[in-house]
Coordinates of C-alpha atoms in Angstrom, one line a residue:
M1 CA -0.6 20.8 9.9
T2 CA -4.3 21.5 10.7
S3 CA -5.3 22.2 14.2
L4 CA -8.0 20.5 16.3
R5 CA -11.4 21.9 16.3
F6 CA -13.7 21.6 19.0
N7 CA -17.5 21.9 19.5
S8 CA -18.7 25.3 20.7
G9 CA -20.2 23.5 23.7
D10 CA -16.8 22.9 25.2
I11 CA -16.0 25.4 27.9
T12 CA -13.3 26.7 30.1
Y13 CA -13.0 27.7 33.7
A14 CA -13.5 31.2 32.7
F15 CA -16.7 30.4 31.0
L16 CA -17.8 28.5 34.0
V17 CA -17.2 31.7 36.5
I18 CA -19.1 33.9 34.0
L19 CA -22.2 31.6 33.6
V20 CA -22.0 30.1 37.0
E21 CA -25.7 31.3 37.9
I22 CA -27.6 30.1 34.7
L23 CA -25.2 27.4 33.2
Q24 CA -26.7 24.1 32.7
F25 CA -25.8 20.8 31.2
A26 CA -27.9 17.9 29.5
D27 CA -26.8 15.5 32.1
V28 CA -24.1 14.6 34.5
K29 CA -21.7 12.9 31.8
T30 CA -21.9 16.4 30.0
F31 CA -21.1 18.2 33.1
R32 CA -18.1 16.0 33.9
K33 CA -16.7 16.1 30.5
A34 CA -17.1 20.2 30.8
I35 CA -15.5 20.3 34.2
K36 CA -12.5 18.2 32.9
E37 CA -12.0 20.4 29.8
A38 CA -11.8 23.2 32.2
A39 CA -9.4 21.9 34.3
I40 CA -7.2 20.8 31.5
S41 CA -7.1 23.9 29.5
Q42 CA -6.7 26.1 32.7
H43 CA -3.6 23.8 33.8
F44 CA -5.0 22.9 37.4
E45 CA -5.9 19.6 38.9
L46 CA -9.0 18.5 40.4
K47 CA -9.6 16.6 43.8
I48 CA -13.2 15.4 43.5
I49 CA -14.8 15.1 46.9
K50 CA -18.2 13.7 45.8
S51 CA -19.3 12.6 42.7
D52 CA -22.6 10.7 41.7
L53 CA -25.6 10.8 39.5
I54 CA -27.1 13.6 41.5
R55 CA -24.2 15.7 42.7
Y56 CA -20.7 16.8 42.2
F57 CA -18.5 18.5 44.7
A58 CA -14.7 19.1 43.8
K59 CA -11.7 21.4 44.9
C60 CA -8.6 22.3 43.4
A61 CA -6.1 19.6 44.3
K62 CA -3.4 21.9 45.7
D63 CA -4.2 22.4 49.4
S64 CA -3.2 26.1 49.5
C65 CA -5.8 26.9 46.6
P66 CA -9.2 27.8 47.7
W67 CA -11.1 27.1 44.5
R68 CA -14.2 25.0 44.8
I69 CA -17.2 24.1 42.5
R70 CA -20.6 22.5 43.2
A71 CA -23.2 21.4 41.0
V72 CA -26.4 19.2 41.3
K73 CA -28.9 17.5 39.2
L74 CA -32.5 19.6 39.0
P75 CA -35.6 17.4 40.4
N76 CA -37.3 15.3 37.9
A77 CA -34.9 16.0 34.9
P78 CA -31.7 14.8 34.0
T79 CA -30.3 18.5 33.8
F80 CA -27.1 19.4 35.8
I81 CA -26.7 22.9 36.9
V82 CA -23.7 24.7 38.6
R83 CA -24.8 26.1 41.9
S84 CA -21.6 27.8 43.1
I85 CA -18.0 28.3 42.4
E86 CA -16.2 29.5 45.4
G87 CA -12.8 31.3 45.7
T88 CA -10.3 32.2 43.3
H89 CA -7.7 30.1 41.5
T90 CA -4.3 30.8 42.6
C91 CA -2.4 28.0 41.1
N92 CA -1.3 27.0 37.8
K93 CA 0.1 23.6 36.9
D94 CA 3.2 23.1 34.8
A95 CA 1.9 22.2 31.4
Q96 CA 5.3 20.2 30.9
Q97 CA 4.3 17.5 33.4
G98 CA 1.1 16.5 31.5
H99 CA -2.3 16.5 33.2
H100 CA -3.9 13.8 35.5
Q101 CA -7.4 14.5 33.6
A102 CA -6.0 14.1 30.2
S103 CA -6.7 10.5 30.3
I104 CA -6.7 8.2 27.3
D105 CA -10.4 8.2 27.2
W106 CA -10.3 11.9 27.2
I107 CA -7.8 12.0 24.3
V108 CA -9.7 9.4 22.5
N109 CA -13.0 11.6 22.5
L110 CA -10.9 14.4 21.3
I111 CA -9.4 12.5 18.2
E112 CA -12.3 10.3 17.1
E113 CA -13.6 12.6 14.4
R114 CA -10.2 13.3 13.2
L115 CA -9.4 9.5 13.0
R116 CA -12.6 8.6 11.1
S117 CA -11.2 11.2 8.2
N118 CA -7.5 10.2 8.7
M119 CA -6.6 6.9 10.1
N120 CA -3.1 7.9 9.4
Y121 CA -3.2 10.5 12.2
R122 CA 0.1 9.9 14.0
P123 CA 0.6 10.0 17.6
K124 CA 3.1 12.6 17.0
D125 CA 0.4 14.7 15.5
I126 CA -1.8 14.2 18.4
L127 CA 0.8 15.3 20.7
Q128 CA 1.3 18.6 18.7
D129 CA -2.4 19.4 18.6
I130 CA -3.0 18.8 22.0
Q131 CA -0.1 21.0 23.2
R132 CA -1.4 23.9 20.6
Q133 CA -4.9 23.7 21.9
Y134 CA -4.5 23.0 25.6
G135 CA -0.9 23.9 26.3
I136 CA 0.0 20.8 28.0
T137 CA 2.5 17.8 27.2
I138 CA 1.3 14.3 27.3
P139 CA 3.6 11.1 27.0
Y140 CA 4.1 9.5 23.5
K141 CA 3.0 6.3 24.7
Q142 CA -0.3 7.8 25.9
A143 CA -1.1 9.2 22.6
W144 CA -0.3 6.0 20.7
R145 CA -2.5 4.0 23.1
A146 CA -5.2 6.4 22.6
K147 CA -5.0 6.0 18.7
E148 CA -5.3 2.2 19.1
R149 CA -8.4 2.5 21.3
G150 CA -9.9 5.4 19.1
L151 CA -9.4 3.0 15.9
T152 CA -11.1 -0.2 17.8
A153 CA -14.0 2.2 18.6
I154 CA -14.4 3.3 15.1
Y155 CA -13.7 0.2 13.4
G156 CA -14.3 -2.5 15.7
S157 CA -12.0 -4.9 17.5
S158 CA -9.5 -7.7 15.8
E159 CA -11.8 -10.4 17.4
E160 CA -14.8 -9.3 15.8
G161 CA -13.0 -8.7 12.4
Y162 CA -12.0 -12.5 12.4
S163 CA -15.7 -13.7 13.8
L164 CA -17.2 -11.5 10.8
L165 CA -15.2 -13.2 8.0
P166 CA -17.4 -15.8 6.9
A167 CA -20.5 -13.7 6.4
Y168 CA -18.5 -11.1 4.4
C169 CA -17.2 -13.9 2.1
E170 CA -21.0 -14.9 1.4
Q171 CA -21.7 -11.4 0.7
I172 CA -18.7 -11.3 -1.8
K173 CA -20.1 -14.2 -3.2
L174 CA -23.8 -12.9 -3.3
R175 CA -23.0 -9.5 -4.6
N176 CA -20.5 -10.4 -7.1
P177 CA -21.7 -13.7 -8.7
G178 CA -18.6 -15.8 -10.0
S179 CA -16.5 -14.4 -7.4
V180 CA -14.2 -16.7 -4.8
A181 CA -14.0 -16.1 -1.2
Q182 CA -13.1 -18.7 1.2
V183 CA -12.0 -18.7 4.8
Y184 CA -10.0 -21.6 6.5
T185 CA -9.7 -22.3 10.1
I186 CA -7.5 -24.9 12.0
G187 CA -8.1 -26.7 15.3
L188 CA -11.3 -27.6 17.3
D189 CA -11.3 -23.9 18.5
H190 CA -11.7 -22.8 14.8
Q191 CA -8.4 -20.3 14.8
F192 CA -7.9 -18.4 11.7
H193 CA -5.6 -19.9 9.2
K194 CA -5.8 -18.3 6.0
I195 CA -8.5 -16.6 3.4
F196 CA -8.6 -16.3 -0.6
V197 CA -10.3 -13.7 -2.2
S198 CA -10.9 -12.9 -6.0
F199 CA -13.7 -11.0 -7.6
S200 CA -15.3 -12.1 -10.8
A201 CA -14.6 -8.8 -12.3
L202 CA -10.9 -9.2 -11.5
I203 CA -10.8 -12.6 -13.1
Y204 CA -12.5 -11.6 -16.2
G205 CA -10.4 -8.4 -16.7
F206 CA -7.2 -10.4 -16.5
L207 CA -8.3 -13.0 -18.8
N208 CA -9.8 -10.8 -21.4
G209 CA -7.4 -7.6 -21.2
C210 CA -4.3 -7.8 -19.2
L211 CA -0.9 -8.8 -20.3
P212 CA 0.1 -12.1 -19.7
I213 CA 2.1 -11.4 -16.9
I214 CA 1.5 -12.0 -13.1
C215 CA 3.3 -10.2 -10.2
L216 CA 3.8 -12.0 -6.8
G217 CA 4.4 -10.7 -3.3
S218 CA 3.7 -10.1 0.2
T219 CA 3.4 -7.5 3.0
E220 CA 3.4 -8.0 6.5
L221 CA -0.1 -6.8 8.5
R222 CA 0.4 -4.9 11.6
S223 CA -2.7 -5.5 13.4
K224 CA -3.1 -7.1 16.9
Y225 CA -2.8 -10.9 15.5
L226 CA -0.4 -9.8 12.7
G227 CA -0.6 -11.9 9.3
T228 CA 0.7 -11.5 5.8
L229 CA -1.0 -10.4 2.8
L230 CA -0.3 -12.4 -0.2
S231 CA -1.2 -11.0 -3.8
V232 CA -1.0 -11.6 -7.3
T233 CA -1.5 -8.7 -9.8
S234 CA -1.0 -7.9 -13.5
F235 CA -0.7 -5.2 -15.9
D236 CA -3.5 -3.4 -17.6
P237 CA -2.8 -2.5 -21.3
D238 CA -2.0 0.9 -20.2
G239 CA 0.6 -0.4 -17.6
G240 CA -1.6 0.1 -14.5
V241 CA -1.5 -2.3 -11.7
F242 CA -4.4 -4.6 -11.9
P243 CA -5.0 -6.8 -8.8
I244 CA -6.3 -10.5 -9.6
A245 CA -6.4 -12.2 -6.3
F246 CA -5.4 -11.7 -2.8
G247 CA -5.0 -14.0 0.6
I248 CA -4.3 -13.4 4.0
V249 CA -2.3 -16.2 5.9
D250 CA -1.5 -16.3 9.7
V251 CA 2.2 -17.0 8.7
E252 CA 4.0 -16.9 5.6
T253 CA 5.7 -20.2 4.6
E254 CA 6.4 -22.4 1.7
E255 CA 3.1 -24.3 2.4
S256 CA 1.1 -21.1 2.4
W257 CA 2.6 -19.9 -0.8
N258 CA 1.9 -23.3 -2.5
W259 CA -1.8 -23.2 -1.4
F260 CA -2.2 -19.4 -2.5
L261 CA -0.8 -20.4 -6.0
S262 CA -2.8 -23.7 -6.4
E263 CA -6.0 -21.6 -5.4
F264 CA -4.9 -19.0 -8.4
Y265 CA -4.3 -21.8 -10.6
K266 CA -7.8 -23.4 -10.0
L267 CA -9.4 -20.2 -10.5
L268 CA -7.8 -19.8 -14.1
E269 CA -8.5 -23.4 -14.9
I270 CA -12.2 -23.0 -14.3
S271 CA -12.6 -19.5 -16.0
C272 CA -10.4 -20.4 -19.2
E273 CA -9.5 -23.5 -21.0
S274 CA -6.6 -22.0 -23.1
R275 CA -4.2 -19.3 -21.9
S276 CA -1.2 -17.5 -23.2
Q277 CA 2.3 -18.5 -21.6
L278 CA 2.7 -16.5 -18.4
T279 CA 5.5 -14.5 -17.3
V280 CA 5.8 -14.6 -13.5
L281 CA 7.7 -11.6 -11.6
S282 CA 8.5 -11.8 -8.0
N283 CA 11.2 -10.8 -5.6
G284 CA 12.9 -14.3 -6.2
Q285 CA 12.2 -15.8 -2.7
T286 CA 13.1 -19.7 -3.0
V287 CA 9.7 -20.5 -1.4
I288 CA 7.9 -18.4 -4.3
L289 CA 10.1 -19.7 -7.1
E290 CA 9.3 -23.3 -6.0
A291 CA 5.7 -22.7 -5.6
V292 CA 5.3 -21.1 -9.0
R293 CA 7.4 -24.3 -10.7
R294 CA 5.0 -26.6 -8.8
N295 CA 1.7 -24.9 -10.1
F296 CA 2.9 -23.1 -13.2
P297 CA 5.6 -25.4 -14.5
T298 CA 5.7 -24.0 -18.0
A299 CA 5.6 -20.1 -16.9
C300 CA 8.9 -18.0 -17.5
Q301 CA 10.1 -16.8 -13.9
G302 CA 11.7 -13.3 -13.6
I303 CA 13.1 -11.4 -10.8
C304 CA 11.7 -7.8 -10.2
M305 CA 14.6 -5.6 -11.2
R306 CA 13.5 -2.7 -8.7
Y307 CA 13.9 -5.2 -6.0
F308 CA 17.2 -6.7 -7.1
T309 CA 18.9 -3.3 -7.8
E310 CA 17.6 -2.2 -4.2
S311 CA 19.3 -5.2 -2.6
V312 CA 22.5 -4.4 -4.6
N313 CA 22.4 -0.8 -3.7
K314 CA 21.9 -1.4 0.1
E315 CA 24.7 -3.9 0.3
F316 CA 27.2 -1.9 -1.7
K317 CA 25.9 1.5 -1.5
N318 CA 27.2 2.5 -5.0
S319 CA 24.7 4.3 -7.4
R320 CA 27.0 3.7 -10.3
L321 CA 26.7 0.2 -9.6
V322 CA 23.0 0.2 -9.8
H323 CA 22.9 2.3 -12.7
L324 CA 25.2 -0.3 -14.7
L325 CA 23.1 -3.1 -13.5
W326 CA 19.8 -1.4 -15.1
K327 CA 21.9 -1.0 -18.3
A328 CA 22.7 -4.6 -18.2
A329 CA 19.2 -5.8 -17.7
Y330 CA 18.1 -3.8 -20.6
S331 CA 21.0 -4.9 -23.0
V332 CA 19.3 -6.6 -25.9
N333 CA 22.2 -8.9 -27.0
A334 CA 24.8 -10.9 -25.2
S335 CA 27.8 -8.6 -26.2
S336 CA 26.2 -5.4 -24.9
F337 CA 25.3 -7.4 -21.5
Q338 CA 28.7 -8.6 -21.1
D339 CA 30.4 -5.1 -21.8
R340 CA 28.2 -3.9 -19.0
M341 CA 29.1 -6.7 -16.5
A342 CA 32.7 -5.9 -17.3
E343 CA 32.4 -2.5 -16.2
I344 CA 30.5 -3.6 -12.9
E345 CA 33.5 -5.9 -12.2
E346 CA 36.0 -2.9 -12.7
I347 CA 34.2 -0.8 -10.1
C348 CA 33.8 -3.8 -7.7
A349 CA 34.5 -7.4 -8.2
E350 CA 32.6 -8.2 -5.2
A351 CA 29.4 -6.7 -6.4
A352 CA 29.8 -8.5 -9.8
K353 CA 30.2 -11.8 -7.8
R354 CA 27.4 -11.1 -6.1
I355 CA 25.0 -10.4 -9.0
Q356 CA 26.4 -13.3 -11.1
Q357 CA 24.6 -15.5 -8.3
I358 CA 21.7 -14.6 -9.7
P359 CA 21.4 -16.2 -13.2
P360 CA 20.8 -13.6 -15.9
T361 CA 17.8 -15.8 -17.4
Y362 CA 15.8 -14.2 -14.4
W363 CA 16.6 -10.4 -15.0
A364 CA 18.2 -9.8 -18.3
V365 CA 16.4 -9.0 -21.5
A366 CA 19.2 -10.8 -23.5
S367 CA 18.8 -14.0 -21.7
F368 CA 15.0 -14.0 -20.5
E369 CA 13.0 -16.7 -22.4
G370 CA 9.4 -15.2 -21.9
S371 CA 7.9 -11.8 -22.9
R372 CA 8.0 -9.1 -20.3
Y373 CA 6.7 -6.4 -22.7
G374 CA 9.1 -3.9 -21.3
H375 CA 8.1 -4.5 -17.6
L376 CA 11.2 -5.4 -15.8
S377 CA 9.8 -4.5 -12.6
S378 CA 6.9 -6.1 -10.5
N379 CA 4.1 -3.7 -9.6
I380 CA 3.3 -5.4 -6.1
E381 CA 4.5 -2.3 -4.1
E382 CA 2.4 0.0 -5.9
F383 CA -0.8 -2.6 -4.8
N384 CA 0.7 -2.6 -1.3
R385 CA 0.3 0.8 -1.1
W386 CA -3.4 0.6 -1.3
I387 CA -3.3 -0.9 2.3
L388 CA -0.4 0.9 3.7
E389 CA -2.6 3.1 5.9
T390 CA -4.9 0.5 6.9
R391 CA -2.4 -2.3 7.8
E392 CA -2.7 -1.8 11.5
L393 CA -6.5 -2.3 11.4
P394 CA -8.6 -5.6 12.1
I395 CA -8.3 -8.2 9.3
L396 CA -12.0 -7.2 7.7
Q397 CA -11.2 -3.6 7.5
V398 CA -8.0 -4.4 5.4
I399 CA -10.3 -6.4 3.0
E400 CA -12.7 -3.8 2.9
S401 CA -10.0 -1.2 2.2
I402 CA -8.7 -3.3 -0.8
H403 CA -12.5 -3.8 -2.0
G404 CA -13.0 0.1 -1.6
T405 CA -10.0 1.0 -3.5
M406 CA -11.0 -1.6 -6.4
I407 CA -14.3 -0.2 -6.9
K408 CA -12.9 3.4 -6.9
E409 CA -10.1 2.5 -9.5
F410 CA -12.4 0.3 -11.6
N411 CA -14.8 3.2 -12.0
E412 CA -12.2 5.9 -12.9
R413 CA -10.6 3.8 -15.4
C414 CA -13.8 2.6 -17.0
E415 CA -14.7 6.2 -17.4
K416 CA -11.4 7.2 -18.5
G417 CA -11.1 4.3 -21.3
L418 CA -14.3 5.4 -22.6
K419 CA -13.0 9.2 -23.4
W420 CA -10.2 8.0 -25.4
T421 CA -10.5 8.3 -29.2
S422 CA -7.2 6.7 -30.4
R423 CA -6.8 2.9 -31.4
L424 CA -4.1 2.5 -28.8
V425 CA -3.5 3.4 -25.0
P426 CA -2.1 6.4 -24.6
S427 CA 1.5 4.9 -23.4
A428 CA 1.5 2.8 -26.5
E429 CA 0.4 6.0 -28.8
R430 CA 3.4 7.7 -27.2
R431 CA 5.8 5.2 -27.8
I432 CA 4.5 4.8 -31.7
S433 CA 4.8 8.6 -31.9
D434 CA 8.2 8.5 -30.4
A435 CA 9.4 5.7 -33.0
I436 CA 7.9 7.7 -36.0
K437 CA 10.0 10.8 -35.2
H438 CA 13.1 8.8 -35.0
S439 CA 12.4 7.1 -38.2
V440 CA 12.7 10.3 -40.0
G441 CA 15.8 9.8 -42.4
Y442 CA 16.0 6.0 -42.2
Q443 CA 16.3 4.2 -45.5
A444 CA 14.4 0.8 -45.8
L445 CA 15.7 -1.6 -48.3
R446 CA 13.3 -4.4 -49.0
S447 CA 14.9 -8.0 -49.5
D448 CA 11.7 -10.1 -49.9
E449 CA 7.8 -9.7 -48.9
F450 CA 8.6 -9.7 -45.0
E451 CA 12.3 -8.8 -44.5
F452 CA 13.9 -5.4 -44.8
E453 CA 17.4 -3.9 -44.1
V454 CA 17.0 -0.3 -42.5
L455 CA 19.8 1.9 -42.8
S456 CA 20.3 4.8 -40.2
A457 CA 23.1 7.1 -39.8
N458 CA 25.1 4.9 -37.4
C459 CA 24.0 1.5 -38.3
S460 CA 21.8 -1.0 -40.0
N461 CA 19.3 -3.4 -38.6
I462 CA 17.4 -6.2 -40.2
V463 CA 13.7 -6.2 -39.8
N464 CA 10.8 -9.0 -40.4
I465 CA 7.4 -7.8 -40.4
G466 CA 6.2 -11.4 -40.8
I467 CA 7.3 -12.5 -37.4
H468 CA 7.5 -8.9 -35.6
C469 CA 11.2 -8.8 -35.0
C470 CA 13.9 -6.4 -35.4
S471 CA 17.8 -7.1 -34.7
C472 CA 17.6 -4.1 -32.2
H473 CA 15.3 -6.4 -30.2
E474 CA 13.1 -3.3 -29.1
W475 CA 10.2 -4.7 -31.1
Q476 CA 10.4 -8.2 -29.3
L477 CA 10.6 -6.6 -26.0
Y478 CA 7.9 -4.1 -26.1
G479 CA 5.2 -5.6 -28.7
I480 CA 5.2 -2.3 -30.2
P481 CA 7.1 -1.6 -33.6
C482 CA 10.5 0.3 -33.2
S483 CA 11.7 3.1 -35.3
H484 CA 13.2 0.6 -37.8
A485 CA 9.9 -1.3 -38.1
I486 CA 8.2 1.5 -38.7
A487 CA 10.5 2.8 -41.5
A488 CA 10.2 -0.7 -43.1
L489 CA 6.2 -0.6 -42.4
L490 CA 5.7 2.9 -43.9
S491 CA 8.1 2.1 -46.9
C492 CA 5.6 -0.5 -48.2
N493 CA 2.5 1.4 -47.0
K494 CA 1.3 -1.0 -44.0
D495 CA -0.7 0.2 -41.2
I496 CA 1.6 0.4 -38.2
Y497 CA -1.4 -0.2 -35.9
E498 CA -1.9 -3.8 -37.4
Y499 CA 1.6 -4.8 -36.2
T500 CA 1.2 -3.7 -32.8
D501 CA 0.4 -6.3 -30.3
R502 CA -3.3 -6.8 -29.5
Y503 CA -2.8 -6.2 -25.9
F504 CA -2.3 -2.4 -26.3
T505 CA -5.6 -1.6 -28.1
V506 CA -8.2 0.9 -26.3
A507 CA -10.8 -1.9 -27.0
R508 CA -8.7 -4.2 -25.0
Y509 CA -8.5 -1.6 -22.1
R510 CA -12.1 -1.2 -22.1
E511 CA -12.8 -4.8 -21.9
T512 CA -10.4 -5.1 -19.0
Y513 CA -12.8 -2.9 -17.0
S514 CA -16.1 -3.7 -18.7
H515 CA -17.3 -5.8 -15.5
P516 CA -17.8 -3.6 -12.5
V517 CA -16.8 -4.8 -8.6
C518 CA -19.9 -4.4 -6.9
P519 CA -20.2 -3.0 -3.4
I520 CA -21.1 -4.9 -0.1
P521 CA -24.2 -3.4 1.7
D522 CA -23.9 -2.3 5.4
R523 CA -22.7 -4.6 7.8
S524 CA -25.9 -5.0 9.8
E525 CA -27.8 -6.2 6.8
W526 CA -25.2 -8.8 5.4
Y527 CA -24.5 -10.2 8.6
K528 CA -28.1 -11.0 9.4
A529 CA -28.5 -12.5 5.9
A530 CA -25.4 -14.7 6.8
E531 CA -27.0 -15.9 10.0
S532 CA -30.0 -17.0 8.5
S533 CA -28.6 -18.9 5.3
V534 CA -25.3 -20.4 6.9
D535 CA -25.0 -23.1 9.4
S536 CA -23.8 -21.4 12.6
E537 CA -21.0 -23.8 13.3
T538 CA -19.2 -23.0 10.3
Q539 CA -19.4 -19.3 11.0
I540 CA -17.2 -19.5 14.0
V541 CA -13.7 -17.9 13.2
C542 CA -11.2 -17.2 16.1
P543 CA -8.0 -15.2 16.0
P544 CA -4.8 -17.0 15.4
K545 CA -2.5 -17.6 18.3
V546 CA 0.4 -15.2 16.8
R547 CA -0.2 -11.7 18.4
R548 CA 1.7 -8.6 17.9
P549 CA 4.8 -8.3 20.3
P550 CA 4.4 -5.4 22.9
G551 CA 5.4 -1.9 21.7
R552 CA 5.0 0.3 18.7
P553 CA 5.3 -1.3 15.3
E554 CA 7.6 -0.2 13.1
K555 CA 6.5 1.9 9.9
K556 CA 8.2 1.0 6.5
R557 CA 7.1 3.6 4.0
L558 CA 6.9 2.3 0.4
N559 CA 8.2 4.6 -2.2
V560 CA 8.0 3.1 -5.6
E561 CA 8.8 6.3 -7.6
E562 CA 12.1 7.1 -5.6
T563 CA 13.8 3.9 -7.0
N564 CA 12.9 4.7 -10.6
H565 CA 15.1 8.0 -10.7
E566 CA 18.8 7.7 -11.2
K567 CA 20.7 9.2 -8.4
H568 CA 23.5 11.6 -8.5
I569 CA 26.9 10.0 -8.9
V570 CA 29.5 11.8 -6.9
H571 CA 33.1 11.5 -7.9
C572 CA 36.5 11.7 -6.1
S573 CA 39.0 14.1 -7.5
R574 CA 41.7 12.6 -5.4
C575 CA 41.5 8.8 -5.8
N576 CA 39.2 8.8 -9.1
Q577 CA 36.7 6.8 -7.6
T578 CA 32.9 7.1 -7.4
G579 CA 30.8 7.1 -4.1
H580 CA 32.6 9.9 -2.2
Y581 CA 34.2 13.3 -2.2
K582 CA 37.8 14.3 -1.9
R583 CA 37.5 15.5 1.5
T584 CA 36.0 12.0 2.7
C585 CA 38.6 10.1 0.7
K586 CA 40.4 7.4 2.6
A587 CA 42.8 6.2 0.0
D588 CA 46.4 6.0 0.6
I589 CA 48.1 7.7 -2.3
T590 CA 51.6 8.0 -2.5
H591 CA 53.2 10.8 -4.6
K592 CA 56.3 10.3 -6.4
T593 CA 58.9 12.9 -6.5

């Protein structure tokens, strides 16, 4: 961890003693800051006798200590000069008891620059840095409050954030023509209710480049007035998270989800007359499922497998179950699926019953009716990480953070796509390359113009290149020819790339990011423009009634990668079960003699 750095102008008590005759300060404020720094660093308390704009007299707070200091303002100038320091300091304060001069304001001044560069600067780190620099211990609560006040000083108050939303929405539409940005209030006092935002570049990229899959999810905000971020994302041709629209509501309810999806539906309806059938991935909340049925009745709904397996693991705490559940989800036919489910039931009948409560049409490849292109999990958590460090900031800063990340990601991905020389995106090229390697040694027997029987060492598969399907189901699942399909295509000199789904081409990827997300100018400029162009009454947005409860909010660290890795499965040599070791085994085993 990096230590705090302070300006060379900060002085200590020793410095005051040496330069007492010549030490000068720009004004009384600078002097007061300097003497406070000296008292804190030397671990003594100050008792101020007189302090105003022209003079400053103070002594050590301990009566037995003779130390005193006297400073005055020079005539006809703001300069403050130390006239005298009397006595020698004979006392030291116990650093473990804190320091009266180490106020919240002092801590805020100390950490402000660090907060500007790292808003995730934790109170725990503040405590450690102050202890290292000054040798004093301050309460955790004081460090937390100082961070809160520092963030307010840098980014503005929560109340100001709400009041600036209408002007910011106008700037989004002005700088990004075709975008949608609208804030809604309720009541005569114009309390914030909800906001919907989608940039024109996102709408175009989704309709002209992304897979026909959308992911829905929410995450709680931790600012003074709370709120929930609702979001809809998709996958770009290379599998990257692609945000399409987001909204913030005061409270997440069935009504708020229905409103959000109706706004999203209108967005697509205006932008495109004909659309591919959508696949919608979510965590399976009833309010989301019902809102999707109401607004996208023809869409195929699926449950995020990452969320599903996490909930099963949390309830039963058995990594073997999770591993089998993933295998069941990826099973390409009914018999293989039933075999995996039978294994799950053997390990834990209760877990199997719990899993069967969720219809396999929502999560199993063998039963799912739509196209998922290999994406069994949503990417909402990846999008939520964009605001993980800004969730405690005012609402306007949360939106600005999302906007800033979008600009950065669009620019980087656009440049990356221009450098690619292949026909397919890298992830698709890797899958094709692996399939070609596996197809070596396969024998393709042609039945007619489109159908082939492909023989391998272990089995045979039927491939139909006319309807892009294979009996192994991998071609249908990913939209990219499997090894059996490649063997059939190569046997009749067909171009493999012509039989790969159009969503995976580099041209499609470049089209996805062809329209830029434009930045918003400095706040002072757009707020003035909004004042002159928008009726003042419609600009009033007040904070909602809901407020954050007292105390420090809990932190939930989202870790997308961790859940993708199969955990080590422990095995008991005593009872032959998984999930524990022999020394922790509680099984009652009776040995026959």
